[in-house]
JSON list of C-alpha atoms in Angstrom, two decimals:
[
{"chain": "A", "resi": 615, "resn": "MET", "atom": "CA", "xyz": [91.12, 122.79, 108.92]},
{"chain": "A", "resi": 616, "resn": "THR", "atom": "CA", "xyz": [93.10, 122.41, 105.71]},
{"chain": "A", "resi": 617, "resn": "GLU", "atom": "CA", "xyz": [91.54, 120.87, 102.62]},
{"chain": "A", "resi": 618, "resn": "ASP", "atom": "CA", "xyz": [93.95, 117.90, 102.80]},
{"chain": "A", "resi": 619, "resn": "ARG", "atom": "CA", "xyz": [93.09, 117.24, 106.43]},
{"chain": "A", "resi": 620, "resn": "GLU", "atom": "CA", "xyz": [89.37, 117.51, 105.68]},
{"chain": "A", "resi": 621, "resn": "LEU", "atom": "CA", "xyz": [89.74, 114.94, 102.87]},
{"chain": "A", "resi": 622, "resn": "ARG", "atom": "CA", "xyz": [91.46, 112.49, 105.21]},
{"chain": "A", "resi": 623, "resn": "ARG", "atom": "CA", "xyz": [88.84, 112.95, 107.92]},
{"chain": "A", "resi": 624, "resn": "SER", "atom": "CA", "xyz": [85.97, 112.42, 105.45]},
{"chain": "A", "resi": 625, "resn": "ALA", "atom": "CA", "xyz": [87.58, 109.13, 104.33]},
{"chain": "A", "resi": 626, "resn": "MET", "atom": "CA", "xyz": [87.45, 107.68, 107.85]},
{"chain": "A", "resi": 627, "resn": "ARG", "atom": "CA", "xyz": [84.63, 105.89, 109.60]},
{"chain": "A", "resi": 628, "resn": "ALA", "atom": "CA", "xyz": [84.04, 105.71, 113.33]},
{"chain": "A", "resi": 629, "resn": "VAL", "atom": "CA", "xyz": [84.45, 102.34, 115.04]},
{"chain": "A", "resi": 630, "resn": "THR", "atom": "CA", "xyz": [83.22, 101.85, 118.61]},
{"chain": "A", "resi": 631, "resn": "LEU", "atom": "CA", "xyz": [84.34, 98.74, 120.49]},
{"chain": "A", "resi": 632, "resn": "SER", "atom": "CA", "xyz": [82.74, 97.43, 123.63]},
{"chain": "A", "resi": 633, "resn": "ASP", "atom": "CA", "xyz": [84.62, 95.71, 126.45]},
{"chain": "A", "resi": 634, "resn": "GLY", "atom": "CA", "xyz": [86.29, 92.52, 125.22]},
{"chain": "A", "resi": 635, "resn": "GLU", "atom": "CA", "xyz": [85.24, 92.94, 121.58]},
{"chain": "A", "resi": 636, "resn": "VAL", "atom": "CA", "xyz": [87.78, 91.69, 119.02]},
{"chain": "A", "resi": 637, "resn": "LEU", "atom": "CA", "xyz": [88.43, 94.10, 116.17]},
{"chain": "A", "resi": 638, "resn": "PHE", "atom": "CA", "xyz": [90.00, 91.51, 113.85]},
{"chain": "A", "resi": 639, "resn": "ARG", "atom": "CA", "xyz": [91.61, 88.09, 113.97]},
{"chain": "A", "resi": 640, "resn": "ARG", "atom": "CA", "xyz": [94.66, 86.47, 112.44]},
{"chain": "A", "resi": 641, "resn": "GLY", "atom": "CA", "xyz": [93.98, 85.72, 108.76]},
{"chain": "A", "resi": 642, "resn": "ASP", "atom": "CA", "xyz": [91.38, 88.48, 108.29]},
{"chain": "A", "resi": 643, "resn": "PRO", "atom": "CA", "xyz": [91.98, 90.69, 105.24]},
{"chain": "A", "resi": 644, "resn": "GLY", "atom": "CA", "xyz": [94.05, 93.79, 105.93]},
{"chain": "A", "resi": 645, "resn": "ASP", "atom": "CA", "xyz": [91.58, 96.27, 104.51]},
{"chain": "A", "resi": 646, "resn": "ALA", "atom": "CA", "xyz": [91.98, 99.25, 106.86]},
{"chain": "A", "resi": 647, "resn": "PHE", "atom": "CA", "xyz": [94.23, 100.96, 109.34]},
{"chain": "A", "resi": 648, "resn": "TYR", "atom": "CA", "xyz": [93.03, 102.44, 112.61]},
{"chain": "A", "resi": 649, "resn": "ILE", "atom": "CA", "xyz": [93.68, 105.52, 114.72]},
{"chain": "A", "resi": 650, "resn": "ILE", "atom": "CA", "xyz": [92.66, 105.30, 118.37]},
{"chain": "A", "resi": 651, "resn": "GLU", "atom": "CA", "xyz": [90.62, 108.29, 119.50]},
{"chain": "A", "resi": 652, "resn": "GLN", "atom": "CA", "xyz": [89.85, 107.08, 123.03]},
{"chain": "A", "resi": 653, "resn": "GLY", "atom": "CA", "xyz": [90.57, 103.96, 125.07]},
{"chain": "A", "resi": 654, "resn": "GLN", "atom": "CA", "xyz": [93.16, 101.24, 124.59]},
{"chain": "A", "resi": 655, "resn": "ILE", "atom": "CA", "xyz": [93.74, 98.47, 122.08]},
{"chain": "A", "resi": 656, "resn": "ARG", "atom": "CA", "xyz": [95.62, 95.37, 123.16]},
{"chain": "A", "resi": 657, "resn": "ILE", "atom": "CA", "xyz": [97.67, 93.62, 120.47]},
{"chain": "A", "resi": 658, "resn": "VAL", "atom": "CA", "xyz": [98.00, 89.89, 120.95]},
{"chain": "A", "resi": 659, "resn": "THR", "atom": "CA", "xyz": [99.05, 86.77, 119.09]},
{"chain": "A", "resi": 660, "resn": "TYR", "atom": "CA", "xyz": [98.99, 83.07, 119.97]},
{"chain": "A", "resi": 661, "resn": "ASP", "atom": "CA", "xyz": [101.78, 80.54, 120.45]},
{"chain": "A", "resi": 662, "resn": "ALA", "atom": "CA", "xyz": [101.86, 76.94, 119.16]},
{"chain": "A", "resi": 663, "resn": "ALA", "atom": "CA", "xyz": [99.86, 75.80, 122.22]},
{"chain": "A", "resi": 664, "resn": "ASP", "atom": "CA", "xyz": [97.19, 78.43, 121.42]},
{"chain": "A", "resi": 665, "resn": "GLN", "atom": "CA", "xyz": [98.11, 80.48, 124.50]},
{"chain": "A", "resi": 666, "resn": "GLU", "atom": "CA", "xyz": [97.58, 84.22, 124.17]},
{"chain": "A", "resi": 667, "resn": "ILE", "atom": "CA", "xyz": [100.72, 86.37, 124.12]},
{"chain": "A", "resi": 668, "resn": "ALA", "atom": "CA", "xyz": [100.30, 90.11, 124.71]},
{"chain": "A", "resi": 669, "resn": "LEU", "atom": "CA", "xyz": [102.53, 92.13, 122.37]},
{"chain": "A", "resi": 670, "resn": "ASN", "atom": "CA", "xyz": [101.56, 95.73, 122.99]},
{"chain": "A", "resi": 671, "resn": "LEU", "atom": "CA", "xyz": [98.99, 98.07, 124.48]},
{"chain": "A", "resi": 672, "resn": "LEU", "atom": "CA", "xyz": [98.17, 101.14, 122.38]},
{"chain": "A", "resi": 673, "resn": "GLY", "atom": "CA", "xyz": [96.32, 104.26, 123.49]},
{"chain": "A", "resi": 674, "resn": "ALA", "atom": "CA", "xyz": [94.73, 107.46, 122.20]},
{"chain": "A", "resi": 675, "resn": "GLY", "atom": "CA", "xyz": [96.53, 109.03, 119.25]},
{"chain": "A", "resi": 676, "resn": "GLU", "atom": "CA", "xyz": [98.32, 105.83, 118.25]},
{"chain": "A", "resi": 677, "resn": "SER", "atom": "CA", "xyz": [97.62, 103.92, 115.05]},
{"chain": "A", "resi": 678, "resn": "PHE", "atom": "CA", "xyz": [97.89, 100.33, 113.87]},
{"chain": "A", "resi": 679, "resn": "GLY", "atom": "CA", "xyz": [97.10, 98.13, 110.88]},
{"chain": "A", "resi": 680, "resn": "GLU", "atom": "CA", "xyz": [98.89, 100.18, 108.24]},
{"chain": "A", "resi": 681, "resn": "LEU", "atom": "CA", "xyz": [101.29, 97.38, 107.22]},
{"chain": "A", "resi": 682, "resn": "ALA", "atom": "CA", "xyz": [98.44, 95.27, 105.88]},
{"chain": "A", "resi": 683, "resn": "LEU", "atom": "CA", "xyz": [97.53, 98.11, 103.52]},
{"chain": "A", "resi": 684, "resn": "VAL", "atom": "CA", "xyz": [101.12, 98.33, 102.27]},
{"chain": "A", "resi": 685, "resn": "ASP", "atom": "CA", "xyz": [101.88, 94.64, 101.74]},
{"chain": "A", "resi": 686, "resn": "GLY", "atom": "CA", "xyz": [98.34, 93.35, 101.04]},
{"chain": "A", "resi": 687, "resn": "GLN", "atom": "CA", "xyz": [98.85, 90.39, 103.37]},
{"chain": "A", "resi": 688, "resn": "PRO", "atom": "CA", "xyz": [96.19, 89.09, 105.77]},
{"chain": "A", "resi": 689, "resn": "ARG", "atom": "CA", "xyz": [96.39, 90.08, 109.42]},
{"chain": "A", "resi": 690, "resn": "TRP", "atom": "CA", "xyz": [98.95, 88.04, 111.33]},
{"chain": "A", "resi": 691, "resn": "ARG", "atom": "CA", "xyz": [98.22, 89.42, 114.77]},
{"chain": "A", "resi": 692, "resn": "VAL", "atom": "CA", "xyz": [94.99, 89.66, 116.66]},
{"chain": "A", "resi": 693, "resn": "ARG", "atom": "CA", "xyz": [93.78, 93.05, 117.88]},
{"chain": "A", "resi": 694, "resn": "SER", "atom": "CA", "xyz": [91.46, 93.22, 120.82]},
{"chain": "A", "resi": 695, "resn": "ARG", "atom": "CA", "xyz": [90.47, 95.97, 123.15]},
{"chain": "A", "resi": 696, "resn": "SER", "atom": "CA", "xyz": [90.86, 96.63, 126.81]},
{"chain": "A", "resi": 697, "resn": "GLY", "atom": "CA", "xyz": [87.77, 98.41, 128.11]},
{"chain": "A", "resi": 698, "resn": "SER", "atom": "CA", "xyz": [85.80, 100.56, 125.68]},
{"chain": "A", "resi": 699, "resn": "ALA", "atom": "CA", "xyz": [87.58, 102.19, 122.75]},
{"chain": "A", "resi": 700, "resn": "ASN", "atom": "CA", "xyz": [86.73, 104.55, 119.92]},
{"chain": "A", "resi": 701, "resn": "CYS", "atom": "CA", "xyz": [88.76, 104.44, 116.72]},
{"chain": "A", "resi": 702, "resn": "PHE", "atom": "CA", "xyz": [88.72, 105.86, 113.23]},
{"chain": "A", "resi": 703, "resn": "ALA", "atom": "CA", "xyz": [89.22, 103.38, 110.38]},
{"chain": "A", "resi": 704, "resn": "CYS", "atom": "CA", "xyz": [90.51, 104.24, 106.93]},
{"chain": "A", "resi": 705, "resn": "ASP", "atom": "CA", "xyz": [90.89, 101.93, 103.97]},
{"chain": "A", "resi": 706, "resn": "GLY", "atom": "CA", "xyz": [93.82, 103.97, 102.65]},
{"chain": "A", "resi": 707, "resn": "LYS", "atom": "CA", "xyz": [92.25, 104.88, 99.29]},
{"chain": "A", "resi": 708, "resn": "PRO", "atom": "CA", "xyz": [92.59, 108.66, 99.71]},
{"chain": "A", "resi": 709, "resn": "PHE", "atom": "CA", "xyz": [96.33, 108.31, 100.34]}
]
């Protein structure tokens, strides 16, 4: 493993989500991005009537949440999981 890759890996923390657990909600601070190791993450938002709208379903190897690190804005979508999922979270400081 290269030194650069080792630095990135050491900057990440493991996140394990159980079935139905919400990772973050709209308005939460965008303080990390996530890489899915195993499982699926469902990306949803809500309409004016507070009805859930599914936007995407992400799987192993995919990432999400990086825009909040770039623009510093709070989360505007809700991330929840489908089944169990394991992710790595990084606050972006080593990059």
